[in-house]
Amino acid sequence: MTVLRYAVLIVAALGVLIPLIWAVLSSFKTQAELGLRPPTLLPEAFTLANYTEAISRFDFTRYLFNSVVVTIGATLLTVVINTMCAYGLAKYNFRGRDFLFVVVLAMIMVPLQVILISVYQVANNLNLINTYWGLIIPPAATPTGVFLLRQYMLTIPDELIESARVDGAREFPIFWRIVVPLCGPAIAVVTIFSVMWRWNDFLWPLIISQKQEMYTLPVALAQFSAEETVPFNYILAMSVVSMLPVVIIFLFLQRHIVTGISNTGIK
């Protein structure tokens, strides 16, 4: 049974990795080689021209800069908002707390398309169209992050917080010096998820960015893919570069995902 289980897992992993491997190898092929039938797996001659020419011809560094700024800014804001909200829902007793938590959970089931027009109108009234703040602020508070952090904070003993209050500690120092360090694994999980969500986000940046200089990588790639004049080998090269940060972050921090999620009580 063990051999069969590993065989099934290997086949499933190959099914997921084969398209990724093909895209990476094809990004080193020329436009003529990509048009060969039947297609080739390995490039006849590896070339980096796809990457250098795509960066120089399509202002790729600008789109990369936009994605980095939006991802870092939104991730920092997401961690701050979600951590403070989760702390209030986990460690403060007030009327309506459980109802508010149910509302947060209900927001997980509401897709962005349902509230897209309302959020856009608010952003427009605040003059956030074609700005970094418009890309960063609206998707910052995520109900999934609040849920993960709140479940983790429930495992922190209330006696620890009460002891700090008895010793005269104020609420914010208790939160910053005691609760936040103890929530390291859960915060790491929310950080990783936020990086992946914001880096790969397409719909909201497409709506809020109406100028080409404000495009993020996913939006720029989609716009180029729709143009007949952009060679497909350039699109593949830019797609591979856009995938690298997420893949690297996941490979190096995947143990934090397993640890953090397992400690939140999710089965």
PDB file of C-alpha atoms in Angstrom:
ATOM      1  CA  MET A   1       0.000   0.000   0.000  1.00  0.00           C
ATOM      2  CA  THR A   2       2.874   2.366   0.757  1.00  0.00           C
ATOM      3  CA  VAL A   3       4.379   1.861  -2.704  1.00  0.00           C
ATOM      4  CA  LEU A   4       0.997   2.429  -4.336  1.00  0.00           C
ATOM      5  CA  ARG A   5       0.410   5.571  -2.289  1.00  0.00           C
ATOM      6  CA  TYR A   6       3.774   7.039  -3.300  1.00  0.00           C
ATOM      7  CA  ALA A   7       3.178   6.091  -6.934  1.00  0.00           C
ATOM      8  CA  VAL A   8      -0.148   7.940  -6.959  1.00  0.00           C
ATOM      9  CA  LEU A   9       1.420  10.992  -5.309  1.00  0.00           C
ATOM     10  CA  ILE A  10       4.300  11.025  -7.810  1.00  0.00           C
ATOM     11  CA  VAL A  11       1.916  10.813 -10.754  1.00  0.00           C
ATOM     12  CA  ALA A  12      -0.230  13.614  -9.325  1.00  0.00           C
ATOM     13  CA  ALA A  13       2.851  15.779  -8.705  1.00  0.00           C
ATOM     14  CA  LEU A  14       4.066  15.225 -12.266  1.00  0.00           C
ATOM     15  CA  GLY A  15       0.634  16.191 -13.579  1.00  0.00           C
ATOM     16  CA  VAL A  16       0.945  19.515 -11.769  1.00  0.00           C
ATOM     17  CA  LEU A  17       4.607  20.131 -12.590  1.00  0.00           C
ATOM     18  CA  ILE A  18       4.643  19.198 -16.290  1.00  0.00           C
ATOM     19  CA  PRO A  19       2.884  22.406 -17.485  1.00  0.00           C
ATOM     20  CA  LEU A  20       5.203  24.472 -15.277  1.00  0.00           C
ATOM     21  CA  ILE A  21       8.308  22.689 -16.570  1.00  0.00           C
ATOM     22  CA  TRP A  22       7.131  23.100 -20.166  1.00  0.00           C
ATOM     23  CA  ALA A  23       6.570  26.845 -19.657  1.00  0.00           C
ATOM     24  CA  VAL A  24      10.025  27.328 -18.116  1.00  0.00           C
ATOM     25  CA  LEU A  25      11.796  25.378 -20.880  1.00  0.00           C
ATOM     26  CA  SER A  26       9.777  27.083 -23.608  1.00  0.00           C
ATOM     27  CA  SER A  27      10.761  30.503 -22.291  1.00  0.00           C
ATOM     28  CA  PHE A  28      14.277  29.761 -23.589  1.00  0.00           C
ATOM     29  CA  LYS A  29      13.064  28.859 -27.102  1.00  0.00           C
ATOM     30  CA  THR A  30      12.860  31.104 -30.134  1.00  0.00           C
ATOM     31  CA  GLN A  31       9.556  32.087 -31.717  1.00  0.00           C
ATOM     32  CA  ALA A  32      10.239  29.739 -34.649  1.00  0.00           C
ATOM     33  CA  GLU A  33      10.901  26.774 -32.373  1.00  0.00           C
ATOM     34  CA  LEU A  34       7.697  27.397 -30.438  1.00  0.00           C
ATOM     35  CA  GLY A  35       5.794  27.003 -33.718  1.00  0.00           C
ATOM     36  CA  LEU A  36       7.213  23.567 -34.510  1.00  0.00           C
ATOM     37  CA  ARG A  37       4.801  20.653 -34.836  1.00  0.00           C
ATOM     38  CA  PRO A  38       5.125  18.341 -33.029  1.00  0.00           C
ATOM     39  CA  PRO A  39       6.412  20.577 -30.243  1.00  0.00           C
ATOM     40  CA  THR A  40       9.796  19.959 -28.635  1.00  0.00           C
ATOM     41  CA  LEU A  41      10.321  19.664 -24.898  1.00  0.00           C
ATOM     42  CA  LEU A  42      13.947  20.806 -24.670  1.00  0.00           C
ATOM     43  CA  PRO A  43      15.110  23.902 -26.535  1.00  0.00           C
ATOM     44  CA  GLU A  44      17.414  23.233 -29.464  1.00  0.00           C
ATOM     45  CA  ALA A  45      19.550  26.157 -28.327  1.00  0.00           C
ATOM     46  CA  PHE A  46      19.016  27.917 -24.996  1.00  0.00           C
ATOM     47  CA  THR A  47      18.657  31.675 -25.397  1.00  0.00           C
ATOM     48  CA  LEU A  48      18.169  34.484 -22.910  1.00  0.00           C
ATOM     49  CA  ALA A  49      17.089  36.908 -25.617  1.00  0.00           C
ATOM     50  CA  ASN A  50      13.430  36.428 -24.678  1.00  0.00           C
ATOM     51  CA  TYR A  51      14.074  37.836 -21.211  1.00  0.00           C
ATOM     52  CA  THR A  52      16.370  40.699 -22.192  1.00  0.00           C
ATOM     53  CA  GLU A  53      14.236  41.863 -25.113  1.00  0.00           C
ATOM     54  CA  ALA A  54      10.968  41.569 -23.161  1.00  0.00           C
ATOM     55  CA  ILE A  55      12.402  43.719 -20.367  1.00  0.00           C
ATOM     56  CA  SER A  56      13.737  46.359 -22.752  1.00  0.00           C
ATOM     57  CA  ARG A  57      10.766  46.509 -25.144  1.00  0.00           C
ATOM     58  CA  PHE A  58       7.761  46.366 -22.804  1.00  0.00           C
ATOM     59  CA  ASP A  59       8.799  48.371 -19.730  1.00  0.00           C
ATOM     60  CA  PHE A  60       8.822  45.166 -17.743  1.00  0.00           C
ATOM     61  CA  THR A  61      10.799  46.715 -14.886  1.00  0.00           C
ATOM     62  CA  ARG A  62       7.965  49.208 -14.290  1.00  0.00           C
ATOM     63  CA  TYR A  63       5.361  46.441 -13.981  1.00  0.00           C
ATOM     64  CA  LEU A  64       7.696  44.467 -11.729  1.00  0.00           C
ATOM     65  CA  PHE A  65       8.191  47.529  -9.526  1.00  0.00           C
ATOM     66  CA  ASN A  66       4.419  48.056  -9.292  1.00  0.00           C
ATOM     67  CA  SER A  67       3.853  44.446  -8.253  1.00  0.00           C
ATOM     68  CA  VAL A  68       6.594  44.622  -5.613  1.00  0.00           C
ATOM     69  CA  VAL A  69       5.256  47.884  -4.133  1.00  0.00           C
ATOM     70  CA  VAL A  70       1.657  46.652  -4.071  1.00  0.00           C
ATOM     71  CA  THR A  71       2.570  43.240  -2.646  1.00  0.00           C
ATOM     72  CA  ILE A  72       4.772  44.596   0.144  1.00  0.00           C
ATOM     73  CA  GLY A  73       2.415  47.430   1.047  1.00  0.00           C
ATOM     74  CA  ALA A  74      -0.729  45.288   1.002  1.00  0.00           C
ATOM     75  CA  THR A  75       0.955  42.496   2.964  1.00  0.00           C
ATOM     76  CA  LEU A  76       2.126  44.830   5.728  1.00  0.00           C
ATOM     77  CA  LEU A  77      -1.296  46.443   5.958  1.00  0.00           C
ATOM     78  CA  THR A  78      -3.021  43.048   5.895  1.00  0.00           C
ATOM     79  CA  VAL A  79      -0.899  41.682   8.736  1.00  0.00           C
ATOM     80  CA  VAL A  80      -1.486  44.783  10.898  1.00  0.00           C
ATOM     81  CA  ILE A  81      -5.255  44.948  10.341  1.00  0.00           C
ATOM     82  CA  ASN A  82      -5.876  41.213  10.620  1.00  0.00           C
ATOM     83  CA  THR A  83      -3.721  40.806  13.732  1.00  0.00           C
ATOM     84  CA  MET A  84      -5.451  43.633  15.600  1.00  0.00           C
ATOM     85  CA  CYS A  85      -8.923  42.483  14.536  1.00  0.00           C
ATOM     86  CA  ALA A  86      -8.186  38.881  15.514  1.00  0.00           C
ATOM     87  CA  TYR A  87      -6.868  39.999  18.912  1.00  0.00           C
ATOM     88  CA  GLY A  88     -10.074  41.900  19.615  1.00  0.00           C
ATOM     89  CA  LEU A  89     -12.248  38.951  18.638  1.00  0.00           C
ATOM     90  CA  ALA A  90     -10.160  36.433  20.577  1.00  0.00           C
ATOM     91  CA  LYS A  91      -9.257  38.184  23.822  1.00  0.00           C
ATOM     92  CA  TYR A  92     -11.906  40.843  24.499  1.00  0.00           C
ATOM     93  CA  ASN A  93     -15.355  40.071  25.868  1.00  0.00           C
ATOM     94  CA  PHE A  94     -17.932  42.536  24.575  1.00  0.00           C
ATOM     95  CA  ARG A  95     -21.532  42.412  23.445  1.00  0.00           C
ATOM     96  CA  GLY A  96     -21.878  41.236  19.844  1.00  0.00           C
ATOM     97  CA  ARG A  97     -18.402  39.705  19.612  1.00  0.00           C
ATOM     98  CA  ASP A  98     -19.631  36.330  18.406  1.00  0.00           C
ATOM     99  CA  PHE A  99     -21.980  37.995  15.901  1.00  0.00           C
ATOM    100  CA  LEU A 100     -19.098  40.035  14.484  1.00  0.00           C
ATOM    101  CA  PHE A 101     -17.024  36.889  14.133  1.00  0.00           C
ATOM    102  CA  VAL A 102     -19.873  35.211  12.243  1.00  0.00           C
ATOM    103  CA  VAL A 103     -20.025  38.227   9.947  1.00  0.00           C
ATOM    104  CA  VAL A 104     -16.277  37.892   9.306  1.00  0.00           C
ATOM    105  CA  LEU A 105     -16.710  34.212   8.481  1.00  0.00           C
ATOM    106  CA  ALA A 106     -19.632  35.018   6.196  1.00  0.00           C
ATOM    107  CA  MET A 107     -17.423  37.424   4.225  1.00  0.00           C
ATOM    108  CA  ILE A 108     -15.267  34.459   3.189  1.00  0.00           C
ATOM    109  CA  MET A 109     -18.211  33.198   1.132  1.00  0.00           C
ATOM    110  CA  VAL A 110     -18.785  36.550  -0.608  1.00  0.00           C
ATOM    111  CA  PRO A 111     -16.801  36.739  -3.883  1.00  0.00           C
ATOM    112  CA  LEU A 112     -15.177  39.977  -4.967  1.00  0.00           C
ATOM    113  CA  GLN A 113     -17.503  40.239  -7.979  1.00  0.00           C
ATOM    114  CA  VAL A 114     -20.479  40.821  -5.685  1.00  0.00           C
ATOM    115  CA  ILE A 115     -19.007  43.938  -4.044  1.00  0.00           C
ATOM    116  CA  LEU A 116     -16.769  45.056  -6.902  1.00  0.00           C
ATOM    117  CA  ILE A 117     -18.960  47.958  -8.064  1.00  0.00           C
ATOM    118  CA  SER A 118     -19.456  49.296  -4.530  1.00  0.00           C
ATOM    119  CA  VAL A 119     -15.755  49.095  -3.717  1.00  0.00           C
ATOM    120  CA  TYR A 120     -14.892  50.805  -6.998  1.00  0.00           C
ATOM    121  CA  GLN A 121     -17.328  53.641  -6.285  1.00  0.00           C
ATOM    122  CA  VAL A 122     -15.811  54.177  -2.849  1.00  0.00           C
ATOM    123  CA  ALA A 123     -12.298  54.163  -4.320  1.00  0.00           C
ATOM    124  CA  ASN A 124     -13.399  56.614  -7.014  1.00  0.00           C
ATOM    125  CA  ASN A 125     -14.935  59.007  -4.457  1.00  0.00           C
ATOM    126  CA  LEU A 126     -11.667  58.903  -2.491  1.00  0.00           C
ATOM    127  CA  ASN A 127      -9.614  59.615  -5.649  1.00  0.00           C
ATOM    128  CA  LEU A 128      -7.801  56.285  -5.414  1.00  0.00           C
ATOM    129  CA  ILE A 129      -8.080  55.397  -9.111  1.00  0.00           C
ATOM    130  CA  ASN A 130      -4.658  54.899 -10.747  1.00  0.00           C
ATOM    131  CA  THR A 131      -2.841  55.167  -7.417  1.00  0.00           C
ATOM    132  CA  TYR A 132      -0.824  52.734  -5.328  1.00  0.00           C
ATOM    133  CA  TRP A 133      -3.170  53.307  -2.397  1.00  0.00           C
ATOM    134  CA  GLY A 134      -6.071  52.211  -4.565  1.00  0.00           C
ATOM    135  CA  LEU A 135      -4.241  48.975  -5.302  1.00  0.00           C
ATOM    136  CA  ILE A 136      -3.181  48.400  -1.695  1.00  0.00           C
ATOM    137  CA  ILE A 137      -5.995  49.463   0.659  1.00  0.00           C
ATOM    138  CA  PRO A 138      -9.243  47.809  -0.612  1.00  0.00           C
ATOM    139  CA  PRO A 139      -8.051  44.172  -0.535  1.00  0.00           C
ATOM    140  CA  ALA A 140      -5.979  44.581   2.650  1.00  0.00           C
ATOM    141  CA  ALA A 141      -8.432  43.258   5.282  1.00  0.00           C
ATOM    142  CA  THR A 142      -8.966  39.569   4.522  1.00  0.00           C
ATOM    143  CA  PRO A 143     -11.487  37.500   6.529  1.00  0.00           C
ATOM    144  CA  THR A 144      -9.372  34.373   6.030  1.00  0.00           C
ATOM    145  CA  GLY A 145      -6.432  36.024   7.768  1.00  0.00           C
ATOM    146  CA  VAL A 146      -8.634  37.201  10.642  1.00  0.00           C
ATOM    147  CA  PHE A 147      -9.985  33.679  11.067  1.00  0.00           C
ATOM    148  CA  LEU A 148      -6.536  32.021  11.093  1.00  0.00           C
ATOM    149  CA  LEU A 149      -5.079  34.510  13.557  1.00  0.00           C
ATOM    150  CA  ARG A 150      -8.113  34.476  15.829  1.00  0.00           C
ATOM    151  CA  GLN A 151      -8.061  30.681  16.058  1.00  0.00           C
ATOM    152  CA  TYR A 152      -4.363  30.758  16.916  1.00  0.00           C
ATOM    153  CA  MET A 153      -4.801  33.475  19.550  1.00  0.00           C
ATOM    154  CA  LEU A 154      -7.415  31.375  21.303  1.00  0.00           C
ATOM    155  CA  THR A 155      -4.599  28.975  22.232  1.00  0.00           C
ATOM    156  CA  ILE A 156      -2.771  31.737  24.139  1.00  0.00           C
ATOM    157  CA  PRO A 157      -3.703  31.489  27.846  1.00  0.00           C
ATOM    158  CA  ASP A 158      -5.853  34.366  29.098  1.00  0.00           C
ATOM    159  CA  GLU A 159      -3.959  34.191  32.394  1.00  0.00           C
ATOM    160  CA  LEU A 160      -0.824  35.425  30.627  1.00  0.00           C
ATOM    161  CA  ILE A 161      -2.584  38.590  29.476  1.00  0.00           C
ATOM    162  CA  GLU A 162      -4.291  39.105  32.846  1.00  0.00           C
ATOM    163  CA  SER A 163      -0.919  38.813  34.607  1.00  0.00           C
ATOM    164  CA  ALA A 164       0.482  41.542  32.389  1.00  0.00           C
ATOM    165  CA  ARG A 165      -2.491  43.772  33.207  1.00  0.00           C
ATOM    166  CA  VAL A 166      -2.070  43.159  36.916  1.00  0.00           C
ATOM    167  CA  ASP A 167       1.596  44.186  36.581  1.00  0.00           C
ATOM    168  CA  GLY A 168       0.436  47.485  35.109  1.00  0.00           C
ATOM    169  CA  ALA A 169       1.033  46.886  31.417  1.00  0.00           C
ATOM    170  CA  ARG A 170      -1.174  48.851  29.028  1.00  0.00           C
ATOM    171  CA  GLU A 171      -3.209  47.217  26.300  1.00  0.00           C
ATOM    172  CA  PHE A 172      -1.053  48.054  23.298  1.00  0.00           C
ATOM    173  CA  PRO A 173       2.239  46.912  24.923  1.00  0.00           C
ATOM    174  CA  ILE A 174       0.471  43.671  25.880  1.00  0.00           C
ATOM    175  CA  PHE A 175      -0.586  43.196  22.288  1.00  0.00           C
ATOM    176  CA  TRP A 176       2.763  44.183  20.767  1.00  0.00           C
ATOM    177  CA  ARG A 177       5.214  42.609  23.223  1.00  0.00           C
ATOM    178  CA  ILE A 178       3.332  39.496  24.333  1.00  0.00           C
ATOM    179  CA  VAL A 179       0.644  38.455  21.851  1.00  0.00           C
ATOM    180  CA  VAL A 180       2.380  39.284  18.568  1.00  0.00           C
ATOM    181  CA  PRO A 181       5.613  37.356  19.333  1.00  0.00           C
ATOM    182  CA  LEU A 182       3.576  34.328  20.424  1.00  0.00           C
ATOM    183  CA  CYS A 183       1.624  34.427  17.149  1.00  0.00           C
ATOM    184  CA  GLY A 184       4.721  34.181  14.969  1.00  0.00           C
ATOM    185  CA  PRO A 185       3.713  30.992  13.091  1.00  0.00           C
ATOM    186  CA  ALA A 186       0.189  32.236  12.367  1.00  0.00           C
ATOM    187  CA  ILE A 187       1.460  35.650  11.264  1.00  0.00           C
ATOM    188  CA  ALA A 188       3.934  33.892   8.965  1.00  0.00           C
ATOM    189  CA  VAL A 189       1.072  31.959   7.378  1.00  0.00           C
ATOM    190  CA  VAL A 190      -0.996  35.101   6.816  1.00  0.00           C
ATOM    191  CA  THR A 191       2.064  36.856   5.395  1.00  0.00           C
ATOM    192  CA  ILE A 192       2.764  34.065   2.923  1.00  0.00           C
ATOM    193  CA  PHE A 193      -0.870  33.855   1.849  1.00  0.00           C
ATOM    194  CA  SER A 194      -1.061  37.630   1.441  1.00  0.00           C
ATOM    195  CA  VAL A 195       2.069  37.697  -0.721  1.00  0.00           C
ATOM    196  CA  MET A 196       0.654  34.980  -2.952  1.00  0.00           C
ATOM    197  CA  TRP A 197      -2.776  36.641  -3.184  1.00  0.00           C
ATOM    198  CA  ARG A 198      -1.499  40.141  -3.892  1.00  0.00           C
ATOM    199  CA  TRP A 199       1.234  39.080  -6.311  1.00  0.00           C
ATOM    200  CA  ASN A 200      -1.186  37.019  -8.407  1.00  0.00           C
ATOM    201  CA  ASP A 201      -4.178  39.350  -8.037  1.00  0.00           C
ATOM    202  CA  PHE A 202      -5.675  40.257 -11.399  1.00  0.00           C
ATOM    203  CA  LEU A 203      -9.287  41.460 -11.202  1.00  0.00           C
ATOM    204  CA  TRP A 204      -8.936  44.390  -8.810  1.00  0.00           C
ATOM    205  CA  PRO A 205      -5.709  45.783 -10.355  1.00  0.00           C
ATOM    206  CA  LEU A 206      -7.360  45.492 -13.765  1.00  0.00           C
ATOM    207  CA  ILE A 207     -10.313  47.596 -12.601  1.00  0.00           C
ATOM    208  CA  ILE A 208      -8.464  50.198 -10.556  1.00  0.00           C
ATOM    209  CA  SER A 209      -5.495  50.689 -12.927  1.00  0.00           C
ATOM    210  CA  GLN A 210      -6.642  52.568 -16.004  1.00  0.00           C
ATOM    211  CA  LYS A 211      -3.184  53.776 -17.011  1.00  0.00           C
ATOM    212  CA  GLN A 212      -0.534  51.470 -18.409  1.00  0.00           C
ATOM    213  CA  GLU A 213       2.173  52.767 -16.076  1.00  0.00           C
ATOM    214  CA  MET A 214       0.124  51.499 -13.098  1.00  0.00           C
ATOM    215  CA  TYR A 215      -0.240  47.935 -14.402  1.00  0.00           C
ATOM    216  CA  THR A 216       0.949  45.084 -12.221  1.00  0.00           C
ATOM    217  CA  LEU A 217       2.518  41.968 -13.730  1.00  0.00           C
ATOM    218  CA  PRO A 218      -0.677  39.889 -14.121  1.00  0.00           C
ATOM    219  CA  VAL A 219      -2.526  42.767 -15.765  1.00  0.00           C
ATOM    220  CA  ALA A 220       0.380  43.564 -18.090  1.00  0.00           C
ATOM    221  CA  LEU A 221       0.724  39.923 -19.123  1.00  0.00           C
ATOM    222  CA  ALA A 222      -2.988  39.682 -19.854  1.00  0.00           C
ATOM    223  CA  GLN A 223      -2.878  42.842 -21.960  1.00  0.00           C
ATOM    224  CA  PHE A 224       0.127  41.616 -23.911  1.00  0.00           C
ATOM    225  CA  SER A 225      -1.436  38.196 -24.450  1.00  0.00           C
ATOM    226  CA  ALA A 226      -4.407  39.866 -26.133  1.00  0.00           C
ATOM    227  CA  GLU A 227      -2.164  41.683 -28.618  1.00  0.00           C
ATOM    228  CA  GLU A 228      -1.219  39.885 -31.809  1.00  0.00           C
ATOM    229  CA  THR A 229       2.013  41.862 -32.175  1.00  0.00           C
ATOM    230  CA  VAL A 230       3.611  40.530 -28.972  1.00  0.00           C
ATOM    231  CA  PRO A 231       5.606  37.315 -29.606  1.00  0.00           C
ATOM    232  CA  PHE A 232       4.535  34.397 -27.453  1.00  0.00           C
ATOM    233  CA  ASN A 233       8.121  33.657 -26.398  1.00  0.00           C
ATOM    234  CA  TYR A 234       8.278  37.086 -24.712  1.00  0.00           C
ATOM    235  CA  ILE A 235       5.040  36.396 -22.873  1.00  0.00           C
ATOM    236  CA  LEU A 236       6.413  33.060 -21.646  1.00  0.00           C
ATOM    237  CA  ALA A 237       9.605  34.706 -20.424  1.00  0.00           C
ATOM    238  CA  MET A 238       7.678  37.367 -18.487  1.00  0.00           C
ATOM    239  CA  SER A 239       5.330  34.711 -17.091  1.00  0.00           C
ATOM    240  CA  VAL A 240       8.251  32.693 -15.741  1.00  0.00           C
ATOM    241  CA  VAL A 241       9.739  35.777 -14.059  1.00  0.00           C
ATOM    242  CA  SER A 242       6.369  36.590 -12.507  1.00  0.00           C
ATOM    243  CA  MET A 243       6.096  33.053 -11.094  1.00  0.00           C
ATOM    244  CA  LEU A 244       9.556  32.936  -9.548  1.00  0.00           C
ATOM    245  CA  PRO A 245       8.950  35.067  -6.404  1.00  0.00           C
ATOM    246  CA  VAL A 246       5.885  33.081  -5.344  1.00  0.00           C
ATOM    247  CA  VAL A 247       7.582  29.734  -5.989  1.00  0.00           C
ATOM    248  CA  ILE A 248      10.709  30.750  -4.068  1.00  0.00           C
ATOM    249  CA  ILE A 249       8.721  32.095  -1.112  1.00  0.00           C
ATOM    250  CA  PHE A 250       6.621  28.935  -0.950  1.00  0.00           C
ATOM    251  CA  LEU A 251       9.624  26.596  -1.147  1.00  0.00           C
ATOM    252  CA  PHE A 252      11.519  28.369   1.633  1.00  0.00           C
ATOM    253  CA  LEU A 253       8.564  29.066   3.936  1.00  0.00           C
ATOM    254  CA  GLN A 254       6.287  26.082   3.376  1.00  0.00           C
ATOM    255  CA  ARG A 255       7.113  24.646   6.800  1.00  0.00           C
ATOM    256  CA  HIS A 256       5.616  27.778   8.374  1.00  0.00           C
ATOM    257  CA  ILE A 257       2.390  27.150   6.449  1.00  0.00           C
ATOM    258  CA  VAL A 258       2.125  23.615   7.822  1.00  0.00           C
ATOM    259  CA  THR A 259       3.027  24.671  11.371  1.00  0.00           C
ATOM    260  CA  GLY A 260       0.787  27.699  11.453  1.00  0.00           C
ATOM    261  CA  ILE A 261      -2.285  26.014  10.013  1.00  0.00           C
ATOM    262  CA  SER A 262      -1.912  22.931  12.203  1.00  0.00           C
ATOM    263  CA  ASN A 263      -1.753  25.134  15.308  1.00  0.00           C
ATOM    264  CA  THR A 264      -4.943  27.000  14.457  1.00  0.00           C
ATOM    265  CA  GLY A 265      -7.014  23.887  15.083  1.00  0.00           C
ATOM    266  CA  ILE A 266      -8.042  23.435  11.448  1.00  0.00           C
ATOM    267  CA  LYS A 267      -8.469  19.771  10.595  1.00  0.00           C
TER     268      LYS A 267
END
